[in-house]
Amino acid sequence: MARTESGRGLVELSVPVEPARAMNGERRYLRGGDRVDVIATTSAAGKAVATTVATGAEVVEVLPPRQGIGGGSTLTVVLGVQPADAPAVAGASSGTSISLVRTTGSTS
């Protein structure tokens, strides 16, 4: 599921993200080294419920959607997260919509 990234104390895992929920996957807006908050959105009683599952995750790489037969429109984003956040991020990538909120350069 996740591997340890030496020297930084982070583990890496990949998450599927719809392009519209990740700056459309454009490298000028989202690229390796950026920091993001990971938001999981589910539906409960017909209402959207959003939960922050990780803050300050590091974008390691953004992989484009697979092309050809069987390819989808989903991006694969490799994130470096704190080990304690990995289960929540992995769980969110199954059965919920994930949004990445770019926080690189944010002062808050």
PDB file of N, CA and C in Angstrom:
ATOM      1  N   MET A   1       0.821  -1.191   0.000  1.00  0.00           N
ATOM      2  CA  MET A   1       0.000   0.000   0.000  1.00  0.00           C
ATOM      3  C   MET A   1       0.862   1.251   0.000  1.00  0.00           C
ATOM      4  N   ALA A   2       1.727   1.411   0.967  1.00  0.00           N
ATOM      5  CA  ALA A   2       2.529   2.623   1.060  1.00  0.00           C
ATOM      6  C   ALA A   2       3.970   2.224   1.297  1.00  0.00           C
ATOM      7  N   ARG A   3       4.879   3.070   0.892  1.00  0.00           N
ATOM      8  CA  ARG A   3       6.289   2.799   1.166  1.00  0.00           C
ATOM      9  C   ARG A   3       6.885   4.007   1.864  1.00  0.00           C
ATOM     10  N   THR A   4       7.880   3.760   2.662  1.00  0.00           N
ATOM     11  CA  THR A   4       8.519   4.845   3.401  1.00  0.00           C
ATOM     12  C   THR A   4       9.456   5.603   2.483  1.00  0.00           C
ATOM     13  N   GLU A   5       9.363   6.897   2.522  1.00  0.00           N
ATOM     14  CA  GLU A   5      10.266   7.754   1.767  1.00  0.00           C
ATOM     15  C   GLU A   5      11.369   8.173   2.729  1.00  0.00           C
ATOM     16  N   SER A   6      12.561   7.688   2.491  1.00  0.00           N
ATOM     17  CA  SER A   6      13.657   7.880   3.433  1.00  0.00           C
ATOM     18  C   SER A   6      13.982   9.355   3.649  1.00  0.00           C
ATOM     19  N   GLY A   7      14.323   9.663   4.873  1.00  0.00           N
ATOM     20  CA  GLY A   7      14.802  10.984   5.218  1.00  0.00           C
ATOM     21  C   GLY A   7      13.732  12.008   5.557  1.00  0.00           C
ATOM     22  N   ARG A   8      12.501  11.788   5.150  1.00  0.00           N
ATOM     23  CA  ARG A   8      11.470  12.793   5.403  1.00  0.00           C
ATOM     24  C   ARG A   8      10.403  12.291   6.359  1.00  0.00           C
ATOM     25  N   GLY A   9      10.404  11.015   6.682  1.00  0.00           N
ATOM     26  CA  GLY A   9       9.409  10.476   7.595  1.00  0.00           C
ATOM     27  C   GLY A   9       8.037  10.321   6.979  1.00  0.00           C
ATOM     28  N   LEU A  10       7.945  10.407   5.651  1.00  0.00           N
ATOM     29  CA  LEU A  10       6.668  10.272   4.972  1.00  0.00           C
ATOM     30  C   LEU A  10       6.549   8.881   4.354  1.00  0.00           C
ATOM     31  N   VAL A  11       5.318   8.452   4.137  1.00  0.00           N
ATOM     32  CA  VAL A  11       5.065   7.260   3.344  1.00  0.00           C
ATOM     33  C   VAL A  11       4.372   7.706   2.065  1.00  0.00           C
ATOM     34  N   GLU A  12       4.553   6.952   1.008  1.00  0.00           N
ATOM     35  CA  GLU A  12       3.965   7.318  -0.274  1.00  0.00           C
ATOM     36  C   GLU A  12       2.867   6.337  -0.643  1.00  0.00           C
ATOM     37  N   LEU A  13       1.779   6.867  -1.169  1.00  0.00           N
ATOM     38  CA  LEU A  13       0.715   6.039  -1.703  1.00  0.00           C
ATOM     39  C   LEU A  13       0.055   6.765  -2.850  1.00  0.00           C
ATOM     40  N   SER A  14      -0.584   6.010  -3.717  1.00  0.00           N
ATOM     41  CA  SER A  14      -1.251   6.618  -4.869  1.00  0.00           C
ATOM     42  C   SER A  14      -2.748   6.656  -4.629  1.00  0.00           C
ATOM     43  N   VAL A  15      -3.361   7.719  -5.115  1.00  0.00           N
ATOM     44  CA  VAL A  15      -4.811   7.876  -4.975  1.00  0.00           C
ATOM     45  C   VAL A  15      -5.398   8.264  -6.332  1.00  0.00           C
ATOM     46  N   PRO A  16      -6.587   7.729  -6.644  1.00  0.00           N
ATOM     47  CA  PRO A  16      -7.262   8.127  -7.869  1.00  0.00           C
ATOM     48  C   PRO A  16      -8.029   9.421  -7.634  1.00  0.00           C
ATOM     49  N   VAL A  17      -7.899  10.355  -8.554  1.00  0.00           N
ATOM     50  CA  VAL A  17      -8.563  11.644  -8.404  1.00  0.00           C
ATOM     51  C   VAL A  17      -9.125  12.062  -9.762  1.00  0.00           C
ATOM     52  N   GLU A  18     -10.378  12.485  -9.765  1.00  0.00           N
ATOM     53  CA  GLU A  18     -10.957  13.036 -10.989  1.00  0.00           C
ATOM     54  C   GLU A  18     -10.229  14.345 -11.294  1.00  0.00           C
ATOM     55  N   PRO A  19      -9.875  14.592 -12.556  1.00  0.00           N
ATOM     56  CA  PRO A  19      -9.118  15.805 -12.891  1.00  0.00           C
ATOM     57  C   PRO A  19      -9.729  17.097 -12.355  1.00  0.00           C
ATOM     58  N   ALA A  20     -11.042  17.220 -12.405  1.00  0.00           N
ATOM     59  CA  ALA A  20     -11.695  18.448 -11.935  1.00  0.00           C
ATOM     60  C   ALA A  20     -11.493  18.675 -10.444  1.00  0.00           C
ATOM     61  N   ARG A  21     -11.092  17.649  -9.711  1.00  0.00           N
ATOM     62  CA  ARG A  21     -10.868  17.765  -8.270  1.00  0.00           C
ATOM     63  C   ARG A  21      -9.386  17.896  -7.920  1.00  0.00           C
ATOM     64  N   ALA A  22      -8.565  18.097  -8.962  1.00  0.00           N
ATOM     65  CA  ALA A  22      -7.122  18.221  -8.755  1.00  0.00           C
ATOM     66  C   ALA A  22      -6.520  19.198  -9.763  1.00  0.00           C
ATOM     67  N   MET A  23      -7.059  20.404  -9.799  1.00  0.00           N
ATOM     68  CA  MET A  23      -6.574  21.453 -10.701  1.00  0.00           C
ATOM     69  C   MET A  23      -6.496  20.960 -12.136  1.00  0.00           C
ATOM     70  N   ASN A  24      -7.423  20.078 -12.494  1.00  0.00           N
ATOM     71  CA  ASN A  24      -7.526  19.482 -13.824  1.00  0.00           C
ATOM     72  C   ASN A  24      -6.266  18.719 -14.220  1.00  0.00           C
ATOM     73  N   GLY A  25      -5.426  18.410 -13.243  1.00  0.00           N
ATOM     74  CA  GLY A  25      -4.220  17.656 -13.513  1.00  0.00           C
ATOM     75  C   GLY A  25      -3.153  18.425 -14.262  1.00  0.00           C
ATOM     76  N   GLU A  26      -3.326  19.733 -14.390  1.00  0.00           N
ATOM     77  CA  GLU A  26      -2.369  20.543 -15.145  1.00  0.00           C
ATOM     78  C   GLU A  26      -1.128  20.832 -14.306  1.00  0.00           C
ATOM     79  N   ARG A  27       0.014  20.530 -14.890  1.00  0.00           N
ATOM     80  CA  ARG A  27       1.277  20.656 -14.159  1.00  0.00           C
ATOM     81  C   ARG A  27       1.611  22.090 -13.752  1.00  0.00           C
ATOM     82  N   ARG A  28       1.034  23.056 -14.408  1.00  0.00           N
ATOM     83  CA  ARG A  28       1.311  24.429 -13.980  1.00  0.00           C
ATOM     84  C   ARG A  28       0.619  24.735 -12.653  1.00  0.00           C
ATOM     85  N   TYR A  29      -0.390  23.946 -12.308  1.00  0.00           N
ATOM     86  CA  TYR A  29      -1.112  24.132 -11.050  1.00  0.00           C
ATOM     87  C   TYR A  29      -0.822  23.049 -10.017  1.00  0.00           C
ATOM     88  N   LEU A  30      -0.464  21.855 -10.467  1.00  0.00           N
ATOM     89  CA  LEU A  30      -0.236  20.734  -9.545  1.00  0.00           C
ATOM     90  C   LEU A  30       0.927  19.905 -10.059  1.00  0.00           C
ATOM     91  N   ARG A  31       1.997  19.858  -9.261  1.00  0.00           N
ATOM     92  CA  ARG A  31       3.193  19.130  -9.690  1.00  0.00           C
ATOM     93  C   ARG A  31       3.956  18.642  -8.467  1.00  0.00           C
ATOM     94  N   GLY A  32       4.903  17.769  -8.708  1.00  0.00           N
ATOM     95  CA  GLY A  32       5.726  17.233  -7.635  1.00  0.00           C
ATOM     96  C   GLY A  32       6.325  18.335  -6.786  1.00  0.00           C
ATOM     97  N   GLY A  33       6.287  18.149  -5.473  1.00  0.00           N
ATOM     98  CA  GLY A  33       6.812  19.132  -4.536  1.00  0.00           C
ATOM     99  C   GLY A  33       5.744  20.034  -3.946  1.00  0.00           C
ATOM    100  N   ASP A  34       4.591  20.111  -4.604  1.00  0.00           N
ATOM    101  CA  ASP A  34       3.488  20.913  -4.064  1.00  0.00           C
ATOM    102  C   ASP A  34       2.933  20.270  -2.808  1.00  0.00           C
ATOM    103  N   ARG A  35       2.315  21.080  -1.981  1.00  0.00           N
ATOM    104  CA  ARG A  35       1.621  20.594  -0.785  1.00  0.00           C
ATOM    105  C   ARG A  35       0.121  20.718  -1.005  1.00  0.00           C
ATOM    106  N   VAL A  36      -0.620  19.710  -0.542  1.00  0.00           N
ATOM    107  CA  VAL A  36      -2.070  19.697  -0.692  1.00  0.00           C
ATOM    108  C   VAL A  36      -2.733  19.188   0.579  1.00  0.00           C
ATOM    109  N   ASP A  37      -3.966  19.607   0.777  1.00  0.00           N
ATOM    110  CA  ASP A  37      -4.830  18.978   1.771  1.00  0.00           C
ATOM    111  C   ASP A  37      -5.705  17.991   1.013  1.00  0.00           C
ATOM    112  N   VAL A  38      -5.975  16.847   1.624  1.00  0.00           N
ATOM    113  CA  VAL A  38      -6.775  15.804   0.993  1.00  0.00           C
ATOM    114  C   VAL A  38      -8.161  15.822   1.632  1.00  0.00           C
ATOM    115  N   ILE A  39      -9.178  16.072   0.805  1.00  0.00           N
ATOM    116  CA  ILE A  39     -10.559  16.157   1.267  1.00  0.00           C
ATOM    117  C   ILE A  39     -11.331  14.977   0.678  1.00  0.00           C
ATOM    118  N   ALA A  40     -12.039  14.235   1.523  1.00  0.00           N
ATOM    119  CA  ALA A  40     -12.891  13.134   1.074  1.00  0.00           C
ATOM    120  C   ALA A  40     -14.338  13.576   1.176  1.00  0.00           C
ATOM    121  N   THR A  41     -15.093  13.352   0.104  1.00  0.00           N
ATOM    122  CA  THR A  41     -16.507  13.734   0.084  1.00  0.00           C
ATOM    123  C   THR A  41     -17.364  12.497  -0.123  1.00  0.00           C
ATOM    124  N   THR A  42     -18.326  12.312   0.772  1.00  0.00           N
ATOM    125  CA  THR A  42     -19.283  11.220   0.677  1.00  0.00           C
ATOM    126  C   THR A  42     -20.688  11.814   0.682  1.00  0.00           C
ATOM    127  N   SER A  43     -21.661  10.961   0.479  1.00  0.00           N
ATOM    128  CA  SER A  43     -23.049  11.399   0.527  1.00  0.00           C
ATOM    129  C   SER A  43     -23.735  10.696   1.690  1.00  0.00           C
ATOM    130  N   ALA A  44     -24.397  11.473   2.527  1.00  0.00           N
ATOM    131  CA  ALA A  44     -25.146  10.927   3.659  1.00  0.00           C
ATOM    132  C   ALA A  44     -26.512  11.587   3.680  1.00  0.00           C
ATOM    133  N   ALA A  45     -27.540  10.780   3.585  1.00  0.00           N
ATOM    134  CA  ALA A  45     -28.919  11.282   3.586  1.00  0.00           C
ATOM    135  C   ALA A  45     -29.133  12.328   2.491  1.00  0.00           C
ATOM    136  N   GLY A  46     -28.491  12.099   1.341  1.00  0.00           N
ATOM    137  CA  GLY A  46     -28.674  12.998   0.216  1.00  0.00           C
ATOM    138  C   GLY A  46     -27.872  14.281   0.271  1.00  0.00           C
ATOM    139  N   LYS A  47     -27.027  14.434   1.281  1.00  0.00           N
ATOM    140  CA  LYS A  47     -26.211  15.640   1.408  1.00  0.00           C
ATOM    141  C   LYS A  47     -24.736  15.273   1.313  1.00  0.00           C
ATOM    142  N   ALA A  48     -23.965  16.149   0.682  1.00  0.00           N
ATOM    143  CA  ALA A  48     -22.527  15.948   0.599  1.00  0.00           C
ATOM    144  C   ALA A  48     -21.889  16.235   1.955  1.00  0.00           C
ATOM    145  N   VAL A  49     -20.999  15.347   2.358  1.00  0.00           N
ATOM    146  CA  VAL A  49     -20.263  15.510   3.609  1.00  0.00           C
ATOM    147  C   VAL A  49     -18.772  15.462   3.274  1.00  0.00           C
ATOM    148  N   ALA A  50     -18.065  16.549   3.543  1.00  0.00           N
ATOM    149  CA  ALA A  50     -16.638  16.636   3.246  1.00  0.00           C
ATOM    150  C   ALA A  50     -15.834  16.553   4.534  1.00  0.00           C
ATOM    151  N   THR A  51     -14.764  15.773   4.482  1.00  0.00           N
ATOM    152  CA  THR A  51     -13.893  15.584   5.634  1.00  0.00           C
ATOM    153  C   THR A  51     -12.439  15.711   5.192  1.00  0.00           C
ATOM    154  N   THR A  52     -11.662  16.473   5.925  1.00  0.00           N
ATOM    155  CA  THR A  52     -10.229  16.558   5.652  1.00  0.00           C
ATOM    156  C   THR A  52      -9.571  15.326   6.244  1.00  0.00           C
ATOM    157  N   VAL A  53      -8.895  14.542   5.393  1.00  0.00           N
ATOM    158  CA  VAL A  53      -8.259  13.315   5.872  1.00  0.00           C
ATOM    159  C   VAL A  53      -6.745  13.460   6.001  1.00  0.00           C
ATOM    160  N   ALA A  54      -6.165  14.491   5.391  1.00  0.00           N
ATOM    161  CA  ALA A  54      -4.733  14.755   5.555  1.00  0.00           C
ATOM    162  C   ALA A  54      -4.471  16.212   5.200  1.00  0.00           C
ATOM    163  N   THR A  55      -3.568  16.826   5.923  1.00  0.00           N
ATOM    164  CA  THR A  55      -3.153  18.193   5.615  1.00  0.00           C
ATOM    165  C   THR A  55      -1.664  18.194   5.307  1.00  0.00           C
ATOM    166  N   GLY A  56      -1.281  19.086   4.402  1.00  0.00           N
ATOM    167  CA  GLY A  56       0.132  19.234   4.081  1.00  0.00           C
ATOM    168  C   GLY A  56       0.761  18.035   3.410  1.00  0.00           C
ATOM    169  N   ALA A  57      -0.051  17.215   2.708  1.00  0.00           N
ATOM    170  CA  ALA A  57       0.516  16.080   1.986  1.00  0.00           C
ATOM    171  C   ALA A  57       1.389  16.606   0.845  1.00  0.00           C
ATOM    172  N   GLU A  58       2.452  15.898   0.550  1.00  0.00           N
ATOM    173  CA  GLU A  58       3.342  16.309  -0.531  1.00  0.00           C
ATOM    174  C   GLU A  58       2.991  15.564  -1.815  1.00  0.00           C
ATOM    175  N   VAL A  59       2.812  16.306  -2.887  1.00  0.00           N
ATOM    176  CA  VAL A  59       2.610  15.679  -4.195  1.00  0.00           C
ATOM    177  C   VAL A  59       3.967  15.171  -4.670  1.00  0.00           C
ATOM    178  N   VAL A  60       4.057  13.872  -4.909  1.00  0.00           N
ATOM    179  CA  VAL A  60       5.289  13.277  -5.415  1.00  0.00           C
ATOM    180  C   VAL A  60       5.263  13.277  -6.937  1.00  0.00           C
ATOM    181  N   GLU A  61       4.118  12.861  -7.490  1.00  0.00           N
ATOM    182  CA  GLU A  61       3.989  12.794  -8.946  1.00  0.00           C
ATOM    183  C   GLU A  61       2.517  12.774  -9.326  1.00  0.00           C
ATOM    184  N   VAL A  62       2.212  13.353 -10.482  1.00  0.00           N
ATOM    185  CA  VAL A  62       0.864  13.306 -11.040  1.00  0.00           C
ATOM    186  C   VAL A  62       0.943  12.513 -12.330  1.00  0.00           C
ATOM    187  N   LEU A  63       0.250  11.378 -12.358  1.00  0.00           N
ATOM    188  CA  LEU A  63       0.258  10.519 -13.536  1.00  0.00           C
ATOM    189  C   LEU A  63      -1.012  10.776 -14.339  1.00  0.00           C
ATOM    190  N   PRO A  64      -0.895  10.967 -15.641  1.00  0.00           N
ATOM    191  CA  PRO A  64      -2.079  11.263 -16.455  1.00  0.00           C
ATOM    192  C   PRO A  64      -2.992  10.053 -16.559  1.00  0.00           C
ATOM    193  N   PRO A  65      -4.229  10.290 -16.976  1.00  0.00           N
ATOM    194  CA  PRO A  65      -5.140   9.164 -17.187  1.00  0.00           C
ATOM    195  C   PRO A  65      -4.569   8.193 -18.214  1.00  0.00           C
ATOM    196  N   ARG A  66      -4.889   6.915 -18.028  1.00  0.00           N
ATOM    197  CA  ARG A  66      -4.435   5.902 -18.985  1.00  0.00           C
ATOM    198  C   ARG A  66      -5.199   6.070 -20.288  1.00  0.00           C
ATOM    199  N   GLN A  67      -4.495   5.934 -21.369  1.00  0.00           N
ATOM    200  CA  GLN A  67      -5.083   6.076 -22.696  1.00  0.00           C
ATOM    201  C   GLN A  67      -5.418   4.703 -23.266  1.00  0.00           C
ATOM    202  N   GLY A  68      -6.300   4.670 -24.245  1.00  0.00           N
ATOM    203  CA  GLY A  68      -6.604   3.437 -24.947  1.00  0.00           C
ATOM    204  C   GLY A  68      -7.761   2.682 -24.332  1.00  0.00           C
ATOM    205  N   ILE A  69      -7.947   1.463 -24.800  1.00  0.00           N
ATOM    206  CA  ILE A  69      -9.047   0.626 -24.328  1.00  0.00           C
ATOM    207  C   ILE A  69      -8.888   0.353 -22.843  1.00  0.00           C
ATOM    208  N   GLY A  70      -9.954   0.562 -22.111  1.00  0.00           N
ATOM    209  CA  GLY A  70      -9.920   0.329 -20.672  1.00  0.00           C
ATOM    210  C   GLY A  70      -9.368   1.492 -19.877  1.00  0.00           C
ATOM    211  N   GLY A  71      -8.850   2.499 -20.575  1.00  0.00           N
ATOM    212  CA  GLY A  71      -8.333   3.670 -19.881  1.00  0.00           C
ATOM    213  C   GLY A  71      -9.483   4.526 -19.380  1.00  0.00           C
ATOM    214  N   GLY A  72      -9.260   5.223 -18.317  1.00  0.00           N
ATOM    215  CA  GLY A  72     -10.302   6.081 -17.764  1.00  0.00           C
ATOM    216  C   GLY A  72      -9.866   7.522 -17.780  1.00  0.00           C
ATOM    217  N   SER A  73     -10.637   8.343 -17.120  1.00  0.00           N
ATOM    218  CA  SER A  73     -10.304   9.758 -17.064  1.00  0.00           C
ATOM    219  C   SER A  73      -9.687  10.139 -15.722  1.00  0.00           C
ATOM    220  N   THR A  74      -9.478   9.159 -14.861  1.00  0.00           N
ATOM    221  CA  THR A  74      -8.979   9.427 -13.518  1.00  0.00           C
ATOM    222  C   THR A  74      -7.464   9.591 -13.507  1.00  0.00           C
ATOM    223  N   LEU A  75      -7.006  10.635 -12.825  1.00  0.00           N
ATOM    224  CA  LEU A  75      -5.574  10.820 -12.593  1.00  0.00           C
ATOM    225  C   LEU A  75      -5.142   9.908 -11.451  1.00  0.00           C
ATOM    226  N   THR A  76      -3.886   9.538 -11.461  1.00  0.00           N
ATOM    227  CA  THR A  76      -3.303   8.894 -10.305  1.00  0.00           C
ATOM    228  C   THR A  76      -2.309   9.886  -9.721  1.00  0.00           C
ATOM    229  N   VAL A  77      -2.516  10.249  -8.458  1.00  0.00           N
ATOM    230  CA  VAL A  77      -1.622  11.192  -7.801  1.00  0.00           C
ATOM    231  C   VAL A  77      -0.890  10.450  -6.695  1.00  0.00           C
ATOM    232  N   VAL A  78       0.425  10.480  -6.755  1.00  0.00           N
ATOM    233  CA  VAL A  78       1.246   9.862  -5.718  1.00  0.00           C
ATOM    234  C   VAL A  78       1.505  10.927  -4.662  1.00  0.00           C
ATOM    235  N   LEU A  79       1.117  10.608  -3.429  1.00  0.00           N
ATOM    236  CA  LEU A  79       1.252  11.543  -2.318  1.00  0.00           C
ATOM    237  C   LEU A  79       2.209  11.008  -1.267  1.00  0.00           C
ATOM    238  N   GLY A  80       2.953  11.898  -0.646  1.00  0.00           N
ATOM    239  CA  GLY A  80       3.732  11.592   0.542  1.00  0.00           C
ATOM    240  C   GLY A  80       2.966  12.133   1.737  1.00  0.00           C
ATOM    241  N   VAL A  81       2.603  11.247   2.658  1.00  0.00           N
ATOM    242  CA  VAL A  81       1.800  11.650   3.819  1.00  0.00           C
ATOM    243  C   VAL A  81       2.470  11.154   5.097  1.00  0.00           C
ATOM    244  N   GLN A  82       2.061  11.731   6.199  1.00  0.00           N
ATOM    245  CA  GLN A  82       2.519  11.245   7.488  1.00  0.00           C
ATOM    246  C   GLN A  82       2.005   9.813   7.676  1.00  0.00           C
ATOM    247  N   PRO A  83       2.791   8.919   8.260  1.00  0.00           N
ATOM    248  CA  PRO A  83       2.349   7.530   8.444  1.00  0.00           C
ATOM    249  C   PRO A  83       0.979   7.413   9.117  1.00  0.00           C
ATOM    250  N   ALA A  84       0.682   8.285  10.065  1.00  0.00           N
ATOM    251  CA  ALA A  84      -0.610   8.221  10.762  1.00  0.00           C
ATOM    252  C   ALA A  84      -1.774   8.586   9.841  1.00  0.00           C
ATOM    253  N   ASP A  85      -1.515   9.349   8.763  1.00  0.00           N
ATOM    254  CA  ASP A  85      -2.569   9.745   7.832  1.00  0.00           C
ATOM    255  C   ASP A  85      -2.819   8.720   6.730  1.00  0.00           C
ATOM    256  N   ALA A  86      -1.883   7.798   6.519  1.00  0.00           N
ATOM    257  CA  ALA A  86      -1.985   6.858   5.403  1.00  0.00           C
ATOM    258  C   ALA A  86      -3.273   6.030   5.422  1.00  0.00           C
ATOM    259  N   PRO A  87      -3.708   5.466   6.564  1.00  0.00           N
ATOM    260  CA  PRO A  87      -4.950   4.682   6.532  1.00  0.00           C
ATOM    261  C   PRO A  87      -6.174   5.517   6.136  1.00  0.00           C
ATOM    262  N   ALA A  88      -6.257   6.747   6.603  1.00  0.00           N
ATOM    263  CA  ALA A  88      -7.404   7.595   6.261  1.00  0.00           C
ATOM    264  C   ALA A  88      -7.393   7.959   4.782  1.00  0.00           C
ATOM    265  N   VAL A  89      -6.228   8.252   4.235  1.00  0.00           N
ATOM    266  CA  VAL A  89      -6.133   8.584   2.816  1.00  0.00           C
ATOM    267  C   VAL A  89      -6.453   7.359   1.967  1.00  0.00           C
ATOM    268  N   ALA A  90      -5.909   6.212   2.343  1.00  0.00           N
ATOM    269  CA  ALA A  90      -6.197   4.981   1.601  1.00  0.00           C
ATOM    270  C   ALA A  90      -7.684   4.640   1.670  1.00  0.00           C
ATOM    271  N   GLY A  91      -8.287   4.793   2.829  1.00  0.00           N
ATOM    272  CA  GLY A  91      -9.707   4.521   2.977  1.00  0.00           C
ATOM    273  C   GLY A  91     -10.556   5.480   2.160  1.00  0.00           C
ATOM    274  N   ALA A  92     -10.138   6.728   2.103  1.00  0.00           N
ATOM    275  CA  ALA A  92     -10.889   7.727   1.346  1.00  0.00           C
ATOM    276  C   ALA A  92     -10.838   7.442  -0.146  1.00  0.00           C
ATOM    277  N   SER A  93      -9.781   6.799  -0.605  1.00  0.00           N
ATOM    278  CA  SER A  93      -9.672   6.534  -2.038  1.00  0.00           C
ATOM    279  C   SER A  93     -10.554   5.377  -2.475  1.00  0.00           C
ATOM    280  N   SER A  94     -11.242   4.767  -1.517  1.00  0.00           N
ATOM    281  CA  SER A  94     -12.151   3.672  -1.837  1.00  0.00           C
ATOM    282  C   SER A  94     -13.578   4.082  -1.476  1.00  0.00           C
ATOM    283  N   GLY A  95     -14.370   4.396  -2.479  1.00  0.00           N
ATOM    284  CA  GLY A  95     -15.775   4.684  -2.238  1.00  0.00           C
ATOM    285  C   GLY A  95     -16.139   6.130  -1.963  1.00  0.00           C
ATOM    286  N   THR A  96     -15.196   7.028  -2.025  1.00  0.00           N
ATOM    287  CA  THR A  96     -15.508   8.447  -1.855  1.00  0.00           C
ATOM    288  C   THR A  96     -14.856   9.232  -2.990  1.00  0.00           C
ATOM    289  N   SER A  97     -15.222  10.485  -3.107  1.00  0.00           N
ATOM    290  CA  SER A  97     -14.547  11.373  -4.052  1.00  0.00           C
ATOM    291  C   SER A  97     -13.457  12.112  -3.301  1.00  0.00           C
ATOM    292  N   ILE A  98     -12.287  12.154  -3.889  1.00  0.00           N
ATOM    293  CA  ILE A  98     -11.164  12.858  -3.277  1.00  0.00           C
ATOM    294  C   ILE A  98     -10.939  14.169  -4.017  1.00  0.00           C
ATOM    295  N   SER A  99     -10.742  15.237  -3.251  1.00  0.00           N
ATOM    296  CA  SER A  99     -10.348  16.538  -3.806  1.00  0.00           C
ATOM    297  C   SER A  99      -9.012  16.897  -3.199  1.00  0.00           C
ATOM    298  N   LEU A 100      -8.154  17.489  -4.014  1.00  0.00           N
ATOM    299  CA  LEU A 100      -6.858  17.974  -3.539  1.00  0.00           C
ATOM    300  C   LEU A 100      -6.906  19.486  -3.541  1.00  0.00           C
ATOM    301  N   VAL A 101      -6.646  20.067  -2.392  1.00  0.00           N
ATOM    302  CA  VAL A 101      -6.646  21.515  -2.228  1.00  0.00           C
ATOM    303  C   VAL A 101      -5.178  21.952  -2.139  1.00  0.00           C
ATOM    304  N   ARG A 102      -4.716  22.655  -3.148  1.00  0.00           N
ATOM    305  CA  ARG A 102      -3.317  23.062  -3.192  1.00  0.00           C
ATOM    306  C   ARG A 102      -3.057  24.109  -2.125  1.00  0.00           C
ATOM    307  N   THR A 103      -2.081  23.830  -1.270  1.00  0.00           N
ATOM    308  CA  THR A 103      -1.755  24.748  -0.187  1.00  0.00           C
ATOM    309  C   THR A 103      -0.325  25.277  -0.299  1.00  0.00           C
ATOM    310  N   THR A 104       0.386  24.920  -1.349  1.00  0.00           N
ATOM    311  CA  THR A 104       1.744  25.433  -1.575  1.00  0.00           C
ATOM    312  C   THR A 104       1.696  26.952  -1.564  1.00  0.00           C
ATOM    313  N   GLY A 105       2.522  27.545  -0.736  1.00  0.00           N
ATOM    314  CA  GLY A 105       2.565  29.001  -0.665  1.00  0.00           C
ATOM    315  C   GLY A 105       1.505  29.608   0.240  1.00  0.00           C
ATOM    316  N   SER A 106       0.640  28.779   0.790  1.00  0.00           N
ATOM    317  CA  SER A 106      -0.399  29.291   1.687  1.00  0.00           C
ATOM    318  C   SER A 106       0.222  29.733   2.990  1.00  0.00           C
ATOM    319  N   THR A 107      -0.261  30.838   3.528  1.00  0.00           N
ATOM    320  CA  THR A 107       0.292  31.341   4.781  1.00  0.00           C
ATOM    321  C   THR A 107      -0.535  30.953   5.975  1.00  0.00           C
ATOM    322  N   SER A 108      -1.646  30.240   5.760  1.00  0.00           N
ATOM    323  CA  SER A 108      -2.482  29.848   6.906  1.00  0.00           C
ATOM    324  C   SER A 108      -2.273  28.417   7.282  1.00  0.00           C
TER     325      SER A 108
END
